[in-house]
Short mmCIF file of C-alpha atoms in Angstrom, two decimals:
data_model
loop_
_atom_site.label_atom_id
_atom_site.label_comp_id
_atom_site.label_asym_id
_atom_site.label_seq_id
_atom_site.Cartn_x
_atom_site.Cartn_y
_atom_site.Cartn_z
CA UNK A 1 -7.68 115.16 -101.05
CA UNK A 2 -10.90 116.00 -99.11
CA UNK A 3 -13.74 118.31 -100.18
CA UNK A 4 -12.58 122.25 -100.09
CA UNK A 5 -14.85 124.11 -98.07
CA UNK A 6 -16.17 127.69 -99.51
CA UNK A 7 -15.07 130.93 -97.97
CA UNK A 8 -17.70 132.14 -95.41
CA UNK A 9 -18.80 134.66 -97.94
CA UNK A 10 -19.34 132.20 -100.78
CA UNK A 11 -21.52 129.64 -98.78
CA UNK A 12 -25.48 130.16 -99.72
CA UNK A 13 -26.21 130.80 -96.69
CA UNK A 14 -24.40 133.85 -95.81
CA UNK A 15 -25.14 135.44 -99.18
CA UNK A 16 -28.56 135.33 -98.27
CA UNK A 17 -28.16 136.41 -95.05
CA UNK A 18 -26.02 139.51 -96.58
CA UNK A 19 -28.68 139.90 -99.36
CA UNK A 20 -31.74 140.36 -96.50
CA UNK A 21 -29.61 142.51 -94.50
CA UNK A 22 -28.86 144.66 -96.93
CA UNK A 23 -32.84 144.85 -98.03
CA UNK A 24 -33.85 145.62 -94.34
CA UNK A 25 -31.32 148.40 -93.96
CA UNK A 26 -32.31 149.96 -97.48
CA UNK A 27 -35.97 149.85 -96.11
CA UNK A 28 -35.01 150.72 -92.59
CA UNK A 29 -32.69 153.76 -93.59
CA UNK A 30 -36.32 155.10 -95.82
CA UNK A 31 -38.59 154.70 -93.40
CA UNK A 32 -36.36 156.15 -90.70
CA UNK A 33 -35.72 159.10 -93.43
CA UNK A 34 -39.58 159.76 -93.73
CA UNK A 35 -40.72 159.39 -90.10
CA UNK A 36 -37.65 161.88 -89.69
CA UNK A 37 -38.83 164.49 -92.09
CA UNK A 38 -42.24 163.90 -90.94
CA UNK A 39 -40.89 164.95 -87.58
CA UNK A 40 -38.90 168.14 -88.23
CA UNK A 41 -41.59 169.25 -90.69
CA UNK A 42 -43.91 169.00 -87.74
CA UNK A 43 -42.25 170.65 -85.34
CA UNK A 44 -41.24 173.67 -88.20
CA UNK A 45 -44.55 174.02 -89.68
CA UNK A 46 -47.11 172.80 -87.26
CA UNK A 47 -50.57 171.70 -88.41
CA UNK A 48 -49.43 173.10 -92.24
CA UNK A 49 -46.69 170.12 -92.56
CA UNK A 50 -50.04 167.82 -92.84
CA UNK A 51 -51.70 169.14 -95.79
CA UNK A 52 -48.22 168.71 -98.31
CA UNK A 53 -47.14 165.59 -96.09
CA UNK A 54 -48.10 164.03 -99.64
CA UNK A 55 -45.73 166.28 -101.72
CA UNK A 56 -43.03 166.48 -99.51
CA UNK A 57 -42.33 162.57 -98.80
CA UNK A 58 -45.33 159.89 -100.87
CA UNK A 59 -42.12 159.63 -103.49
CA UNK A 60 -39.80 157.90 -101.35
CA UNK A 61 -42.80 156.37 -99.27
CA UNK A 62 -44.39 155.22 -102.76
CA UNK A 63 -40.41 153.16 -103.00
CA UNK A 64 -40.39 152.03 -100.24
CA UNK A 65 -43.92 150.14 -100.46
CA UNK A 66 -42.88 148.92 -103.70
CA UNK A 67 -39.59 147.51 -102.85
CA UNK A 68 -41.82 145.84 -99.91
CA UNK A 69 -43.43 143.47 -102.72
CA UNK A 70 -40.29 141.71 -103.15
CA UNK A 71 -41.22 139.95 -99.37
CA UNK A 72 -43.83 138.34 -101.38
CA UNK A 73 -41.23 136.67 -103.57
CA UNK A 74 -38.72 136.13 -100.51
CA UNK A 75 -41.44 134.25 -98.73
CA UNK A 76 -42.08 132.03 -102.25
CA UNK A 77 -38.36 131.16 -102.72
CA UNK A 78 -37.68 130.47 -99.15
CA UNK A 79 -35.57 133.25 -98.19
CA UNK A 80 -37.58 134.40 -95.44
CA UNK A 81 -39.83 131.92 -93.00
CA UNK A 82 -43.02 133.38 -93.06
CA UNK A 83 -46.84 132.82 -94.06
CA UNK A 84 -47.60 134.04 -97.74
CA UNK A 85 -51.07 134.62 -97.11
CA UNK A 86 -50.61 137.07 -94.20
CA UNK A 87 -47.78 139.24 -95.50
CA UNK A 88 -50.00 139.42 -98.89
CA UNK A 89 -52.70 141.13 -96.98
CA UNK A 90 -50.56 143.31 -95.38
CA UNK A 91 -48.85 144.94 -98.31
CA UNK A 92 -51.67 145.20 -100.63
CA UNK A 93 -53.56 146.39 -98.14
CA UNK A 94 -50.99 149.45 -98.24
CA UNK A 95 -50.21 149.16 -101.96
CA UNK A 96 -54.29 149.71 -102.88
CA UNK A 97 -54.47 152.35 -100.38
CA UNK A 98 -51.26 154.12 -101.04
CA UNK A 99 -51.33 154.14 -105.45
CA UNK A 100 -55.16 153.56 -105.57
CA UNK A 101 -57.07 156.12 -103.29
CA UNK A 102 -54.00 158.65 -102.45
CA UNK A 103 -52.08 158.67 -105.35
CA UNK A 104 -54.90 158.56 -108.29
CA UNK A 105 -56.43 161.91 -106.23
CA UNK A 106 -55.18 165.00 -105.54
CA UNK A 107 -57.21 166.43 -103.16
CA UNK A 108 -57.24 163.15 -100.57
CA UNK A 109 -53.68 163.64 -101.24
CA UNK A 110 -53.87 167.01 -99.07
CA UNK A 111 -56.13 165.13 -95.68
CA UNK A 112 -54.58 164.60 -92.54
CA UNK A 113 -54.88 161.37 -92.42
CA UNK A 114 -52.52 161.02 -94.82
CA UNK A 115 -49.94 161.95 -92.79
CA UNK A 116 -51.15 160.11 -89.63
CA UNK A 117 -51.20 156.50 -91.98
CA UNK A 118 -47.80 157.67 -92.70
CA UNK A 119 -46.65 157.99 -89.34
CA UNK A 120 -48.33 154.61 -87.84
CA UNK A 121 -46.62 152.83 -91.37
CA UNK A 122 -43.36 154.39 -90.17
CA UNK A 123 -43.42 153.58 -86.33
CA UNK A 124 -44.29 149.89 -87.59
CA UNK A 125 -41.52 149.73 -90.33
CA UNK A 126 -38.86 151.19 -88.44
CA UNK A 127 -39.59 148.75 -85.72
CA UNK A 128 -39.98 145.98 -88.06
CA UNK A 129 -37.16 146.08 -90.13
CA UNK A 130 -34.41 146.88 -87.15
CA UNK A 131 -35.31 143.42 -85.49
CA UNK A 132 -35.36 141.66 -88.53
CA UNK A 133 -31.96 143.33 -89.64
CA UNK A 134 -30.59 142.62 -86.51
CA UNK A 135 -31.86 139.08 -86.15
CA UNK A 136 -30.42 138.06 -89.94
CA UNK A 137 -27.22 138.66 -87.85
CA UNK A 138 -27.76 136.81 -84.84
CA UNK A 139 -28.42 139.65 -82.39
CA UNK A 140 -30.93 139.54 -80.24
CA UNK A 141 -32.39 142.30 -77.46
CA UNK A 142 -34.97 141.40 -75.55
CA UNK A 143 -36.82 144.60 -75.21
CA UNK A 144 -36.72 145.19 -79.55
CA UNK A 145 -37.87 141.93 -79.61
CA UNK A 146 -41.25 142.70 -77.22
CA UNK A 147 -41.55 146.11 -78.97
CA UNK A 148 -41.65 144.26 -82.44
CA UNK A 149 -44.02 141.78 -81.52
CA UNK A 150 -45.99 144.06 -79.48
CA UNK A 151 -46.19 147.93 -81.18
CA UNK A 152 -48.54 146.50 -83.99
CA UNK A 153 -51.15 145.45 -81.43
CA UNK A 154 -52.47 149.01 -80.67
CA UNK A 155 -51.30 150.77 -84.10
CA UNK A 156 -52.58 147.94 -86.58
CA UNK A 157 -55.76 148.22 -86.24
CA UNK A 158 -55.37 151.98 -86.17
CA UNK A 159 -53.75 151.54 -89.63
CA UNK A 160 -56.54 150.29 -91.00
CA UNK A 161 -59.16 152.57 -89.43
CA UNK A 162 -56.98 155.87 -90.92
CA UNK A 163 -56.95 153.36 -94.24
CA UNK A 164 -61.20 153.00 -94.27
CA UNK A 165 -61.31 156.74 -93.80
CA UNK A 166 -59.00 157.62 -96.55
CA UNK A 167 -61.17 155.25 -98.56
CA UNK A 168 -64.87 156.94 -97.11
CA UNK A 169 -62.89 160.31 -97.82
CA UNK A 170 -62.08 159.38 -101.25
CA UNK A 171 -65.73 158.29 -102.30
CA UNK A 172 -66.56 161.34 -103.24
CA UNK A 173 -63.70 162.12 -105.80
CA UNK A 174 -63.81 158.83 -107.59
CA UNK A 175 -67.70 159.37 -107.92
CA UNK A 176 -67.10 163.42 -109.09
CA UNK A 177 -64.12 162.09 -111.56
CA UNK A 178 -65.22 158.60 -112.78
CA UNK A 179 -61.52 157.39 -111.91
CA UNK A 180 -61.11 154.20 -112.44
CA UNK A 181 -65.06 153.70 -113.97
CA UNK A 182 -65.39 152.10 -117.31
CA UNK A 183 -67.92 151.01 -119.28
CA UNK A 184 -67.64 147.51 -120.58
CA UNK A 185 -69.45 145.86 -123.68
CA UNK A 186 -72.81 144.10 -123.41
CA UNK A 187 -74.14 147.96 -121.50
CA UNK A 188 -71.55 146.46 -118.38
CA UNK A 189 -69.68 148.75 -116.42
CA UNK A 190 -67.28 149.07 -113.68
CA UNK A 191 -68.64 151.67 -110.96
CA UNK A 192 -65.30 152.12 -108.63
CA UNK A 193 -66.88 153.39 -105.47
CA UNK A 194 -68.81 150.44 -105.12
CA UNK A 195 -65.78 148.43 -105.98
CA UNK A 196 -64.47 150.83 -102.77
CA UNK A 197 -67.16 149.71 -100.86
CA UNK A 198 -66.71 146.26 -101.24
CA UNK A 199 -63.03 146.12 -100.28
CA UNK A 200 -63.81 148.33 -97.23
CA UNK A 201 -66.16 145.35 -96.07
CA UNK A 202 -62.67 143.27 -97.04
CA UNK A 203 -60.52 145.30 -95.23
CA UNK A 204 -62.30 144.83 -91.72
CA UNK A 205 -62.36 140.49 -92.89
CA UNK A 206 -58.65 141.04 -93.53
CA UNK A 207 -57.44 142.29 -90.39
CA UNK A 208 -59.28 140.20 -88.37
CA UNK A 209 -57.41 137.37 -89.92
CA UNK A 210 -54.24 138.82 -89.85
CA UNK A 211 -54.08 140.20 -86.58
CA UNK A 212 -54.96 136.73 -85.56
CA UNK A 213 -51.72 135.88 -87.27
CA UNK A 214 -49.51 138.23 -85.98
CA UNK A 215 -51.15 137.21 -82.61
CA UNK A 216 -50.23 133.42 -82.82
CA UNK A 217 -46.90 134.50 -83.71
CA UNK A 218 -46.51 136.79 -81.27
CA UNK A 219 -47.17 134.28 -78.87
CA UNK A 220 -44.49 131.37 -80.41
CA UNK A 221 -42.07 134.16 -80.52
CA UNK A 222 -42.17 135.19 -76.93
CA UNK A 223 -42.68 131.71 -75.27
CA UNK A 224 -39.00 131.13 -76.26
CA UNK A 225 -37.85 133.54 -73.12
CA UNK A 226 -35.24 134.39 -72.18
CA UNK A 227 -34.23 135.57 -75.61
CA UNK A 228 -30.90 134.94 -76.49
CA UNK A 229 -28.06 137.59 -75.63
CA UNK A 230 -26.50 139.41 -78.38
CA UNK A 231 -23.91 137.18 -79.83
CA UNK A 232 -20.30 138.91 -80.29
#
């Protein structure tokens, strides 16, 4: 008798595709759900929808971001093709920003520009995840695929200016409150603004290096026109 194949379902390689498709519509359906209620919040309450942007969504926003870190591991295993290095600096950037400065203060909690990292996160994500959920499944559309590779170049770098001025906007509390100071033996100590300071320097180094990344990639992705039709 010869070898008996699998069902399609049992071969490894559809329960990972299954497994990432399910992760990219999870993340997908809470972005979509924030950048929504960002939306009809706006358009209800005006400029008073920024100040408890915050309250009203940083729980689900705060999942989201976490669930994110298991790209890290996907990347390790070999589940997804992509560059460790790269991704890491991408979602710690967000992770230090998001439970570091926002979270660990109240009143940076209540800035606009909160709610305008939130909405350049969200246009990214939503972007993001809907080619890679489509792609898991073999469909293809040329102009999500341009938008993907493409959206990050303007907003990107925004990101990370609106994340160095939640970070200079911070300063002040962390110095007021001591969070996150501590004294250490041998009269050491851990002074967190400067600590601030010194990943804002980072930051800048970071994205420079990344966006130079998402650049080169940009550029393989694209140079495989015309992109393949959506497969039935």
């Amino acid at each position: 008798m010869g070898p008996v194949e699998l069902p399609a379902w049992l071969q490894p390689r559809y329960r990972k595709n299954a497994y990432l498709f399910i992760y990219y519509l999870i993340q997908f359906c809470g972005h979509s759900w924030i950048f929504t209620n960002m939306t009809v919040r706006f358009f209800s309450f005006g400029k008073d929808s920024m100040v408890d942007t915050f309250y009203a969504i940083g729980l689900v926003m705060r999942l989201c971001q976490s669930i994110s870190l298991l790209e890290l591991l996907h990347i390790y295993v070999g589940i997804e093709s992509d560059h460790l290095l790269p991704r890491f600096l991408q979602l710690t950037e967000r992770i230090i920003i998001l439970f570091v400065v926002i979270t660990s203060q109240e009143e940076v909690q209540e800035k606009y520009v909160v709610c305008v990292l939130f909405i350049f996160w969200n246009l990214l994500d939503m972007v993001r995840y809907t080619y890679s959920m489509l792609s898991v499944i073999g469909i293809s559309y040329a102009v999500l695929t341009w938008l993907s590779q493409t959206l990050w170049m303007p907003i990107y770098p925004l990101c990370v200016l609106a994340e160095a001025f939640a970070i200079y906007q911070s300063l002040p509390y962390f110095e007021s409150f001591g969070t996150y100071s501590t004294k250490l033996p041998f009269d050491l100590s851990i002074y967190f603004p400067y600590v601030l300071k010194i990943y804002l320097m980072m930051l800048f180094i970071g994205m420079y290096f990344t966006y130079s990344h998402l650049y080169s990639e940009r550029r393989d992705i694209l140079r495989v026109f015309p992109i393949k039709k959506k497969k039935m």
